[in-house]
Short mmCIF file of N, CA, C and O in Angstrom, two decimals:
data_model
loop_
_atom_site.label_atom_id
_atom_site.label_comp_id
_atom_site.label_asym_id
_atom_site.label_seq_id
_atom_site.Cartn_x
_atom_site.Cartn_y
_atom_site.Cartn_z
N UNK A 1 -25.08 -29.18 69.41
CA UNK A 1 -26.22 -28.83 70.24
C UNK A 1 -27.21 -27.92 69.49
O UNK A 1 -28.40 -28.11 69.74
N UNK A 2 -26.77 -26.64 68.34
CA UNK A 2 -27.38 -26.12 68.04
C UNK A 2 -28.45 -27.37 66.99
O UNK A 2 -29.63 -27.49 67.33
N UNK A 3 -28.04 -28.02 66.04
CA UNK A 3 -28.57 -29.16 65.24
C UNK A 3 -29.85 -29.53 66.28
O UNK A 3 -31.00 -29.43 65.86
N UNK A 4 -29.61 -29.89 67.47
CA UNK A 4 -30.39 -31.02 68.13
C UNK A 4 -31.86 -29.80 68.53
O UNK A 4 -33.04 -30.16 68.47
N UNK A 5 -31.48 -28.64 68.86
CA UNK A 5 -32.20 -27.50 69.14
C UNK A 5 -33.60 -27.28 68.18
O UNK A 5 -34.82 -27.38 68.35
N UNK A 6 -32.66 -26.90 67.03
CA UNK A 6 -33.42 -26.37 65.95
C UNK A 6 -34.41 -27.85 65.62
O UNK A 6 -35.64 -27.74 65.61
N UNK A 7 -33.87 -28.94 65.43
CA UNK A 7 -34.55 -30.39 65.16
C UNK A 7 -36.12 -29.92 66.34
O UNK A 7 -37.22 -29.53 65.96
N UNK A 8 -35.76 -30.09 67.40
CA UNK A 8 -36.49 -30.11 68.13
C UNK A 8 -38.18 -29.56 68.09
O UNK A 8 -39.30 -30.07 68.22
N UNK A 9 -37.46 -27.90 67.79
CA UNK A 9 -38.02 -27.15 67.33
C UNK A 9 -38.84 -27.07 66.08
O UNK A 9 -39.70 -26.22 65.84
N UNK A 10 -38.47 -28.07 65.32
CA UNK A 10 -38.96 -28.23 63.74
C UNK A 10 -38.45 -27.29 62.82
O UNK A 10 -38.89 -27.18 61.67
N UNK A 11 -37.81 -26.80 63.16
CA UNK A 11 -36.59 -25.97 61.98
C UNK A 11 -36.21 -26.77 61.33
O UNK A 11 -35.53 -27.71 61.76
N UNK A 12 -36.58 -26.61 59.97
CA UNK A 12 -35.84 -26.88 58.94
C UNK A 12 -34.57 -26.42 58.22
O UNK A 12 -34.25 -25.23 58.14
N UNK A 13 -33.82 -27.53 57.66
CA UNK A 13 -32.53 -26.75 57.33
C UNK A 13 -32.93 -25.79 56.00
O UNK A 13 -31.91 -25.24 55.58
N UNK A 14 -34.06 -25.45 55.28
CA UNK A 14 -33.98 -24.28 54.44
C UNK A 14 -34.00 -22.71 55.32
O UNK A 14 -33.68 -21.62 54.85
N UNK A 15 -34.46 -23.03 56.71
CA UNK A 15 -34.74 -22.03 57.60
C UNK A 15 -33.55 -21.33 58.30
O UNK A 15 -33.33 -20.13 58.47
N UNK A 16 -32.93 -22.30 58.61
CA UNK A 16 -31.74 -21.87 59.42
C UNK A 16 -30.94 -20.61 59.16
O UNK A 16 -30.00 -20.36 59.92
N UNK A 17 -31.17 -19.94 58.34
CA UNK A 17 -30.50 -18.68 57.86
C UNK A 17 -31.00 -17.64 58.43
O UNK A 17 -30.46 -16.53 58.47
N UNK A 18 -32.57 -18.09 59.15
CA UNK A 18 -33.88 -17.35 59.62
C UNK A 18 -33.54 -16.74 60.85
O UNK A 18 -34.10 -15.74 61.29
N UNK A 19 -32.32 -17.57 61.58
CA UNK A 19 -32.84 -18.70 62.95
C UNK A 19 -31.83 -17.40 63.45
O UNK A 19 -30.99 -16.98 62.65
N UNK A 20 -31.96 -16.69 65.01
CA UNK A 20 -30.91 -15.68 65.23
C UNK A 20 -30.74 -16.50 67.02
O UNK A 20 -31.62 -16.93 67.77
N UNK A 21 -29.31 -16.44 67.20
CA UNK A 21 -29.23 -16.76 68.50
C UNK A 21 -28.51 -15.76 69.31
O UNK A 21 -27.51 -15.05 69.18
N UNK A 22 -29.57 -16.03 70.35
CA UNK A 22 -28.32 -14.72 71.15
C UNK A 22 -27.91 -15.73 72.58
O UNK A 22 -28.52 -16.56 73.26
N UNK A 23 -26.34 -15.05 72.60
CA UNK A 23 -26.06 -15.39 73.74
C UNK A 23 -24.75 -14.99 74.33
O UNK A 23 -24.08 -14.30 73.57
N UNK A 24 -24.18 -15.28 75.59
CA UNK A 24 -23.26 -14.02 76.28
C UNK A 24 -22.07 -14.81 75.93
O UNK A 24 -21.10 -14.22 76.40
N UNK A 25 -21.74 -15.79 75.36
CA UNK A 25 -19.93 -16.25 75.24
C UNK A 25 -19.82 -15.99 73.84
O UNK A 25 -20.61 -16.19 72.91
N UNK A 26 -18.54 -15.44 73.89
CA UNK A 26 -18.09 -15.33 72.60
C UNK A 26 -17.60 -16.39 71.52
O UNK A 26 -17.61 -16.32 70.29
N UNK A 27 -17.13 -17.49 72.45
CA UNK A 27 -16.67 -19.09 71.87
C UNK A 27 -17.92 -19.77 71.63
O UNK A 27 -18.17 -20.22 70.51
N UNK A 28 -18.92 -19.90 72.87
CA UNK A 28 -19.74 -21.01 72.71
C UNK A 28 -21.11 -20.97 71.63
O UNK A 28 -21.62 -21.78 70.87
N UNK A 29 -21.43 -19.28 72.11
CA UNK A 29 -22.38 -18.92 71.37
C UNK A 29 -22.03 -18.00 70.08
O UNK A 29 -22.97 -17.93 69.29
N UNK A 30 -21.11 -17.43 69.79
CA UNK A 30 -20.85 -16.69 68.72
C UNK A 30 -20.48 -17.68 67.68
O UNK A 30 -21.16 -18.04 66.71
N UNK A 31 -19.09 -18.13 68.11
CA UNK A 31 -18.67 -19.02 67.24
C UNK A 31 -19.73 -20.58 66.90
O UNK A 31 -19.93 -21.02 65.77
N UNK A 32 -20.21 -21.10 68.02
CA UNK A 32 -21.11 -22.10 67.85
C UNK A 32 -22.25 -21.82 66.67
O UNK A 32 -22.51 -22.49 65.67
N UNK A 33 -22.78 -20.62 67.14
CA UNK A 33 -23.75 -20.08 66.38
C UNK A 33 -23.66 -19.98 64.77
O UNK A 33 -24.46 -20.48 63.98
N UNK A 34 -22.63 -19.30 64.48
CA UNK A 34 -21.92 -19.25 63.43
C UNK A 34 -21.16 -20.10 62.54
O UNK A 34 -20.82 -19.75 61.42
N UNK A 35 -20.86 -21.45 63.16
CA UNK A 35 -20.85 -22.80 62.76
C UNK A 35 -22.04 -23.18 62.42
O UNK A 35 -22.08 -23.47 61.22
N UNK A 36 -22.97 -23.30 62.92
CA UNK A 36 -24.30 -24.23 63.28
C UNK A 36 -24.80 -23.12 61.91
O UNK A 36 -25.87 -23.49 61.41
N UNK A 37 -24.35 -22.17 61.43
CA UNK A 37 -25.10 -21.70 60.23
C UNK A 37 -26.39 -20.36 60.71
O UNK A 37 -27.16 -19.82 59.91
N UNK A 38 -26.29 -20.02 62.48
CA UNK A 38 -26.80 -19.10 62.52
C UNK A 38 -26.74 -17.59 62.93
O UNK A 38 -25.73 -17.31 63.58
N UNK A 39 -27.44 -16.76 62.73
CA UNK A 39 -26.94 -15.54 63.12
C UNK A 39 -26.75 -15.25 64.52
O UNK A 39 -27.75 -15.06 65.20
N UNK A 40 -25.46 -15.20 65.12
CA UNK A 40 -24.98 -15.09 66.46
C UNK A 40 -25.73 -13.39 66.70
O UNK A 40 -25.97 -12.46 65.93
N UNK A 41 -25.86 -13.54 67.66
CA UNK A 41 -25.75 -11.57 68.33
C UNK A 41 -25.10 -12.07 69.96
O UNK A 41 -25.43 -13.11 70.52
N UNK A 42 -24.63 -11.59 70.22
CA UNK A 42 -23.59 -11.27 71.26
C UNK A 42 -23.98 -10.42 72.50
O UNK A 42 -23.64 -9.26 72.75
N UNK A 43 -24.62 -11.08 73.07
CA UNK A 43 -25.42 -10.52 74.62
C UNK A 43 -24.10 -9.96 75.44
O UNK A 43 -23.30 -10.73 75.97
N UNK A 44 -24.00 -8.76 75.46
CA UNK A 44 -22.74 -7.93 76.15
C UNK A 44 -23.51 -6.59 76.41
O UNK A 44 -23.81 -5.73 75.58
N UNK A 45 -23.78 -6.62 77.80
CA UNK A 45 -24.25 -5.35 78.60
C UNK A 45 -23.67 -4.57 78.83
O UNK A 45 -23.96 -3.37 78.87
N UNK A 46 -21.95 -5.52 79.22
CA UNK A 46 -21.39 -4.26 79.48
C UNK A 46 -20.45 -3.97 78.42
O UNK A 46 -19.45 -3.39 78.84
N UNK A 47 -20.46 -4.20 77.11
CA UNK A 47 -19.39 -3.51 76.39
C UNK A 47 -18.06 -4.25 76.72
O UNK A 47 -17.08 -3.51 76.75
N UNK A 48 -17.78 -5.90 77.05
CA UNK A 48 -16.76 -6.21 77.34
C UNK A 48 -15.80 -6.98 76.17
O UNK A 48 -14.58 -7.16 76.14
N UNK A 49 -16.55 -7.25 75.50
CA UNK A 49 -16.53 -8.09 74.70
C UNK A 49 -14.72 -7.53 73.71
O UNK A 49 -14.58 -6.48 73.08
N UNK A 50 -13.90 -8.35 73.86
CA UNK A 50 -12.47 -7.76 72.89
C UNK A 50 -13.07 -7.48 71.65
O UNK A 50 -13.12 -6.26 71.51
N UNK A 51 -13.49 -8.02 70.80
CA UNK A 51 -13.84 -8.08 69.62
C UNK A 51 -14.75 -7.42 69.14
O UNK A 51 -15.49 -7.97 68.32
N UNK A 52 -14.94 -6.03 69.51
CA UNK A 52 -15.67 -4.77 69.13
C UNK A 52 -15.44 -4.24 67.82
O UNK A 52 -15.67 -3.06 67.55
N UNK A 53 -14.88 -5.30 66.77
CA UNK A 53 -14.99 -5.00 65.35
C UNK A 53 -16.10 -5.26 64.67
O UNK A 53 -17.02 -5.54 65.44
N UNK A 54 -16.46 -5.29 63.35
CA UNK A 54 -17.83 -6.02 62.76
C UNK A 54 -17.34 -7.54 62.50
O UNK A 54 -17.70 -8.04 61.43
N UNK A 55 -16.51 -8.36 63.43
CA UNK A 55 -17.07 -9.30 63.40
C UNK A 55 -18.30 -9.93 63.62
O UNK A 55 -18.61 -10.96 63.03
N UNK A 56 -19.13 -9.28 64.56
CA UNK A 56 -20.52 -9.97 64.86
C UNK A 56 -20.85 -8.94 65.52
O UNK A 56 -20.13 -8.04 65.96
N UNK A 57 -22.54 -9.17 65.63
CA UNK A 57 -23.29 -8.03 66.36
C UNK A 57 -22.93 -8.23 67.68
O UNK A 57 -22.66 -9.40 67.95
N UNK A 58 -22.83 -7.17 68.89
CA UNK A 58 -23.36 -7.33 69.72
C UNK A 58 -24.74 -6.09 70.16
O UNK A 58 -24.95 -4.95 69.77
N UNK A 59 -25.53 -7.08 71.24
CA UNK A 59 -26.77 -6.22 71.35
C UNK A 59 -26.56 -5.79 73.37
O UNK A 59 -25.91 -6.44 74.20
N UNK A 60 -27.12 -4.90 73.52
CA UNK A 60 -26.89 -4.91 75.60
C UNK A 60 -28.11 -4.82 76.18
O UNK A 60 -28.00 -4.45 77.35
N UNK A 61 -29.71 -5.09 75.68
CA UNK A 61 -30.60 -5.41 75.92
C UNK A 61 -31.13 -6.57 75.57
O UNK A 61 -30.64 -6.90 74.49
N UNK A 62 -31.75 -7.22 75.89
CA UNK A 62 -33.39 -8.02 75.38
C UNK A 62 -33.75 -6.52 74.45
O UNK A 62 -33.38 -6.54 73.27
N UNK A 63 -34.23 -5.69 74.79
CA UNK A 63 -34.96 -4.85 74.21
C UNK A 63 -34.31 -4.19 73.10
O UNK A 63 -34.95 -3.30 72.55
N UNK A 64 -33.15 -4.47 72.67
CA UNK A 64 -32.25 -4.54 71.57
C UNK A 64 -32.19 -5.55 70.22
O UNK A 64 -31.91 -5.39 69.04
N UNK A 65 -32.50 -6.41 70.86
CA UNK A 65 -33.02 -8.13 70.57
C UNK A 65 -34.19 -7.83 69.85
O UNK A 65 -34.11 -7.84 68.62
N UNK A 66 -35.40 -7.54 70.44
CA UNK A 66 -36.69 -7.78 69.99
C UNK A 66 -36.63 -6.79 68.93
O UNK A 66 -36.97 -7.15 67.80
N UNK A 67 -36.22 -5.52 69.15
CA UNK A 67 -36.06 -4.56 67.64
C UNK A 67 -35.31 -4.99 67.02
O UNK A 67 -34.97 -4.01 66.36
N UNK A 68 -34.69 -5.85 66.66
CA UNK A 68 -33.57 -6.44 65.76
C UNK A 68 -34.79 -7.56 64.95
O UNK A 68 -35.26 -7.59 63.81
N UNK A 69 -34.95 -8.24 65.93
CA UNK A 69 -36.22 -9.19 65.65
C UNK A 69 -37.10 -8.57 64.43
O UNK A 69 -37.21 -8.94 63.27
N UNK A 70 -37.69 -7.44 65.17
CA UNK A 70 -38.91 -6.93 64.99
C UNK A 70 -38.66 -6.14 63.34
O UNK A 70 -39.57 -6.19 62.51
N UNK A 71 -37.59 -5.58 63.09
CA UNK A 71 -36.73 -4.92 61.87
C UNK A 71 -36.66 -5.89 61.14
O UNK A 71 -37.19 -5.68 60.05
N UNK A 72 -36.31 -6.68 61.25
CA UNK A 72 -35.82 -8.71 60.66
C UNK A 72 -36.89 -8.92 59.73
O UNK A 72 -36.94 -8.74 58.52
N UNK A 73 -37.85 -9.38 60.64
CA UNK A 73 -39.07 -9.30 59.86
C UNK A 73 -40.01 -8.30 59.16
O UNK A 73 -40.73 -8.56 58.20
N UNK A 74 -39.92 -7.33 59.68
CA UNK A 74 -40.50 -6.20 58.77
C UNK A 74 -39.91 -6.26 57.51
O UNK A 74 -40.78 -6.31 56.65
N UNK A 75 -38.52 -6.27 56.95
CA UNK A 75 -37.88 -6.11 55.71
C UNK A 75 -38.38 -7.32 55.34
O UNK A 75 -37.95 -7.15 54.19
N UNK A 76 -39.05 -8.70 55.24
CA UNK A 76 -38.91 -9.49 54.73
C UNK A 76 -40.78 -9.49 54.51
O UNK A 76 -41.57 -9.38 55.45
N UNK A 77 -41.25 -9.65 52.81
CA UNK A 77 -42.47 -9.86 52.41
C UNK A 77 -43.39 -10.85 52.27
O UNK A 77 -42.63 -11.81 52.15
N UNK A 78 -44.51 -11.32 52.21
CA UNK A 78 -44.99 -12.48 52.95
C UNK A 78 -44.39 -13.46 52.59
O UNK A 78 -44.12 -14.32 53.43
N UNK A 79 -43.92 -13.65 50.96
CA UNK A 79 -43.91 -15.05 50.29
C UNK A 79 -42.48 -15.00 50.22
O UNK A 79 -41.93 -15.64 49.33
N UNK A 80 -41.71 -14.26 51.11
CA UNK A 80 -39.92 -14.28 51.03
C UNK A 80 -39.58 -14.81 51.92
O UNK A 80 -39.91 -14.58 53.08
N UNK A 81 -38.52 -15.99 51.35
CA UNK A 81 -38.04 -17.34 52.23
C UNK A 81 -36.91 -16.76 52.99
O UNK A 81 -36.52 -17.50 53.89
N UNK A 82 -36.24 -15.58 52.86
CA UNK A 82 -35.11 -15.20 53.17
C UNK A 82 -35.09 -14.23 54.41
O UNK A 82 -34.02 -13.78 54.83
#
């Protein structure tokens, strides 16, 4: 599903490294995400999540999200693919 997404979207597979998904299951969207080649973050408001190691981010806002976003791109310079 993630493949058919990004297609959709016109993501290219040099991009996909770009590409950040957030979402609240730990199977569907962490692990999916992380298959599919993208950066999972882990929508957990309330701190439930077992896996409170650095396996993967989790964030407990949108407004956690967009500064993650917003940081993402700031570190990266115009002509940097990464």
């Amino acid at each position: 599903i993630f493949a058919l997404a990004l297609s959709a979207m016109g993501v290219g597979a040099s991009a996909v490294g770009q590409v950040v998904h957030v979402g609240d299951s730990l199977f569907a969207d962490v692990q999916g995400a992380r298959a599919a080649g993208l950066r999972p973050l882990h929508f957990d408001p309330y701190g439930d999540c077992p896996c409170r190691s650095d396996d993967h981010e989790h964030v407990r806002s949108l407004a956690e999200v967009a500064a993650l976003v917003r940081s993402s791109r700031a570190s990266c310079s115009p002509g940097d693919a990464s």
